[in-house]
mmCIF file of C-alpha atoms in Angstrom:
data_model
loop_
_atom_site.group_PDB
_atom_site.id
_atom_site.type_symbol
_atom_site.label_atom_id
_atom_site.label_comp_id
_atom_site.label_asym_id
_atom_site.label_seq_id
_atom_site.Cartn_x
_atom_site.Cartn_y
_atom_site.Cartn_z
ATOM 1 C CA MET A 932 -11.557 16.158 9.539
ATOM 2 C CA ASP A 933 -8.035 16.670 10.910
ATOM 3 C CA TRP A 934 -7.942 13.148 12.359
ATOM 4 C CA LEU A 935 -8.831 11.699 8.945
ATOM 5 C CA ARG A 936 -5.815 13.581 7.395
ATOM 6 C CA ALA A 937 -3.684 12.486 10.318
ATOM 7 C CA VAL A 938 -4.752 8.787 9.876
ATOM 8 C CA PHE A 939 -4.674 8.558 6.042
ATOM 9 C CA SER A 940 -2.310 11.071 4.817
ATOM 10 C CA PHE A 941 1.319 10.307 3.611
ATOM 11 C CA ARG A 942 2.347 13.908 4.071
ATOM 12 C CA GLY A 943 3.832 15.496 7.030
ATOM 13 C CA ARG A 944 5.679 14.153 10.120
ATOM 14 C CA ALA A 945 4.433 11.826 12.937
ATOM 15 C CA GLY A 946 6.114 11.418 16.141
ATOM 16 C CA ARG A 947 6.555 8.053 18.113
ATOM 17 C CA PRO A 948 3.081 8.501 19.903
ATOM 18 C CA SER A 949 1.296 8.942 16.700
ATOM 19 C CA TRP A 950 2.920 5.837 15.232
ATOM 20 C CA TRP A 951 2.146 3.762 18.145
ATOM 21 C CA LEU A 952 -1.383 5.073 18.121
ATOM 22 C CA ALA A 953 -1.716 4.041 14.373
ATOM 23 C CA ALA A 954 -0.087 0.664 15.070
ATOM 24 C CA GLY A 955 -2.544 0.059 17.861
ATOM 25 C CA LEU A 956 -5.429 0.949 15.631
ATOM 26 C CA VAL A 957 -4.295 -1.436 13.018
ATOM 27 C CA ALA A 958 -3.685 -4.077 15.840
ATOM 28 C CA ILE A 959 -7.355 -3.628 16.916
ATOM 29 C CA MET A 960 -8.615 -3.706 13.230
ATOM 30 C CA TYR A 961 -6.725 -7.078 12.924
ATOM 31 C CA ALA A 962 -8.110 -8.490 16.035
ATOM 32 C CA LEU A 963 -11.597 -7.436 14.846
ATOM 33 C CA HIS A 964 -10.985 -9.004 11.507
ATOM 34 C CA HIS A 965 -10.286 -12.443 13.118
ATOM 35 C CA VAL A 966 -13.297 -11.979 15.334
ATOM 36 C CA PHE A 967 -15.781 -11.375 12.424
ATOM 37 C CA VAL A 968 -14.196 -13.148 9.653
ATOM 38 C CA SER A 969 -13.801 -16.624 11.160
ATOM 39 C CA GLU A 970 -15.132 -19.779 9.534
ATOM 40 C CA GLU A 971 -18.353 -19.732 11.565
ATOM 41 C CA SER A 972 -19.007 -15.870 10.704
ATOM 42 C CA LEU A 973 -18.597 -16.449 7.047
ATOM 43 C CA VAL A 974 -20.946 -19.478 7.119
ATOM 44 C CA ALA A 975 -23.541 -17.386 8.967
ATOM 45 C CA ALA A 976 -23.193 -14.607 6.415
ATOM 46 C CA ALA A 977 -23.624 -17.136 3.526
ATOM 47 C CA ARG A 978 -26.884 -18.310 5.179
ATOM 48 C CA LEU A 979 -28.012 -14.927 5.697
ATOM 49 C CA ILE A 980 -27.293 -13.242 2.370
ATOM 50 C CA GLY A 981 -27.186 -16.332 0.290
ATOM 51 C CA ARG A 982 -24.601 -18.255 -1.624
ATOM 52 C CA SER A 983 -24.884 -16.405 -4.908
ATOM 53 C CA PRO A 984 -21.619 -15.306 -6.526
ATOM 54 C CA ALA A 985 -22.555 -11.522 -6.157
ATOM 55 C CA ALA A 986 -23.239 -12.045 -2.437
ATOM 56 C CA LEU A 987 -19.908 -13.790 -1.932
ATOM 57 C CA LEU A 988 -18.089 -11.174 -4.059
ATOM 58 C CA PHE A 989 -19.683 -8.532 -1.806
ATOM 59 C CA VAL A 990 -18.562 -10.136 1.346
ATOM 60 C CA TRP A 991 -14.981 -10.714 0.114
ATOM 61 C CA GLY A 992 -14.852 -7.273 -1.122
ATOM 62 C CA LEU A 993 -15.623 -5.966 2.319
ATOM 63 C CA VAL A 994 -12.866 -8.159 3.634
ATOM 64 C CA ALA A 995 -10.317 -6.715 0.993
ATOM 65 C CA LEU A 996 -11.432 -3.084 1.647
ATOM 66 C CA TRP A 997 -10.692 -3.817 5.411
ATOM 67 C CA TRP A 998 -7.196 -5.209 4.746
ATOM 68 C CA ILE A 999 -6.637 -2.276 2.226
ATOM 69 C CA GLY A 1000 -7.553 0.170 5.029
ATOM 70 C CA MET A 1001 -5.316 -1.458 7.562
ATOM 71 C CA ALA A 1002 -2.298 -1.613 5.142
ATOM 72 C CA TRP A 1003 -2.945 2.115 4.235
ATOM 73 C CA ILE A 1004 -3.072 3.324 7.969
ATOM 74 C CA PHE A 1005 0.011 1.538 8.691
ATOM 75 C CA LEU A 1006 2.150 2.585 5.584
ATOM 76 C CA ALA A 1007 0.867 6.367 5.918
ATOM 77 C CA ALA A 1008 1.867 6.398 9.750
ATOM 78 C CA SER A 1009 5.209 4.713 8.847
ATOM 79 C CA VAL A 1010 6.020 6.996 6.032
ATOM 80 C CA ARG A 1011 5.347 10.096 8.147
ATOM 81 C CA ARG A 1012 7.311 8.532 11.012
ATOM 82 C CA LEU A 1013 10.413 8.042 8.682
ATOM 83 C CA ALA A 1014 9.966 11.618 7.543
ATOM 84 C CA ASP A 1015 10.180 12.649 11.158
ATOM 85 C CA ARG A 1016 13.459 10.750 11.393
ATOM 86 C CA ARG A 1017 14.710 12.514 8.214
ATOM 87 C CA LEU A 1018 14.643 9.215 6.324
ATOM 88 C CA SER A 1019 12.947 8.453 3.046
ATOM 89 C CA GLY A 1020 9.599 6.556 2.981
ATOM 90 C CA TRP A 1021 11.216 4.039 0.680
ATOM 91 C CA ARG A 1022 13.064 2.742 3.540
ATOM 92 C CA LEU A 1023 10.004 1.113 4.726
ATOM 93 C CA PHE A 1024 10.658 -1.515 2.047
ATOM 94 C CA LEU A 1025 13.975 -2.491 3.931
ATOM 95 C CA PHE A 1026 11.802 -3.520 6.671
ATOM 96 C CA LEU A 1027 8.822 -5.119 4.864
ATOM 97 C CA ALA A 1028 10.452 -6.851 1.931
ATOM 98 C CA PRO A 1029 12.657 -9.270 3.935
ATOM 99 C CA ALA A 1030 9.737 -9.994 6.320
ATOM 100 C CA ALA A 1031 7.477 -10.834 3.198
ATOM 101 C CA VAL A 1032 10.022 -13.008 1.680
ATOM 102 C CA ALA A 1033 10.707 -14.754 5.030
ATOM 103 C CA ALA A 1034 6.804 -15.196 5.683
ATOM 104 C CA HIS A 1035 6.572 -17.348 2.524
ATOM 105 C CA PHE A 1036 9.232 -19.873 4.027
ATOM 106 C CA VAL A 1037 7.914 -19.716 7.718
ATOM 107 C CA GLY A 1038 7.192 -23.088 8.929
ATOM 108 C CA ARG A 1039 9.368 -24.816 6.509
ATOM 109 C CA TYR A 1040 12.808 -23.211 7.297
ATOM 110 C CA TRP A 1041 13.559 -22.093 10.915
ATOM 111 C CA PRO A 1042 15.947 -19.160 9.535
ATOM 112 C CA ALA A 1043 13.017 -17.679 7.876
ATOM 113 C CA GLU A 1044 11.288 -17.152 11.058
ATOM 114 C CA LEU A 1045 14.279 -15.670 12.659
ATOM 115 C CA ALA A 1046 14.760 -13.263 9.504
ATOM 116 C CA MET A 1047 10.988 -12.338 9.820
ATOM 117 C CA ILE A 1048 11.342 -11.620 13.520
ATOM 118 C CA ALA A 1049 14.649 -9.537 13.041
ATOM 119 C CA SER A 1050 13.116 -7.605 10.164
ATOM 120 C CA LEU A 1051 9.900 -6.667 12.180
ATOM 121 C CA ALA A 1052 11.932 -5.877 15.298
ATOM 122 C CA TRP A 1053 14.162 -3.656 13.330
ATOM 123 C CA MET A 1054 11.141 -1.768 12.070
ATOM 124 C CA VAL A 1055 9.530 -1.446 15.446
ATOM 125 C CA GLY A 1056 12.961 -0.193 16.862
ATOM 126 C CA GLU A 1057 13.366 2.332 13.987
ATOM 127 C CA LEU A 1058 9.883 3.540 13.985
ATOM 128 C CA GLY A 1059 8.605 3.256 17.471
ATOM 129 C CA LEU A 1060 11.593 3.615 19.651
ATOM 130 C CA LEU A 1061 14.246 6.003 18.142
ATOM 131 C CA PRO A 1062 13.495 9.733 18.563
ATOM 132 C CA GLY A 1063 12.705 11.985 15.583
ATOM 133 C CA THR A 1064 14.318 15.376 14.727
ATOM 134 C CA ASP A 1065 13.394 18.796 15.803
ATOM 135 C CA ASP A 1066 14.221 20.234 12.386
ATOM 136 C CA PRO A 1067 13.878 17.961 9.201
ATOM 137 C CA PHE A 1068 16.311 20.055 7.390
ATOM 138 C CA ALA A 1069 18.997 20.361 10.047
ATOM 139 C CA GLY A 1070 22.416 18.751 9.299
ATOM 140 C CA ASP A 1071 24.996 18.930 6.652
ATOM 141 C CA ASP A 1072 23.260 16.699 4.083
ATOM 142 C CA ALA A 1073 20.281 18.975 4.034
ATOM 143 C CA PRO A 1074 19.469 21.427 1.186
ATOM 144 C CA GLY A 1075 21.840 24.522 1.588
ATOM 145 C CA GLY A 1076 24.147 22.778 4.050
ATOM 146 C CA GLY A 1077 21.717 22.947 6.971
ATOM 147 C CA ARG A 1078 21.747 26.697 6.968
#
């Protein structure tokens, strides 16, 4: 059960390999989502289980759980990675908020596309490329002055 804790927990620290592993898992889950939740597959599922509201709610509930799982895995790994870098998990909003706002305008305004790419590139650089710390409490700003 250690792997479950490593994938879903927000506590502790995660090095670069762990973050890249989680990001890869989310990328695979995203690809599988697009394979199985295409228009053709949803039409086939509707034929198989029927078009009743309960059946459609069940299918879309599974899709929602899949997306929640992807988001949870990514957020948990990113928060643990930020902890490894001695940064607050709230810093993740500095990466995701501009990307979410820019995504609303993508296709209508070209600067939005640049803002989204820059925000996501900053996140990948900060979380996936920069090294962590050996001691999360080292330094002058640590409790007790790093002693």
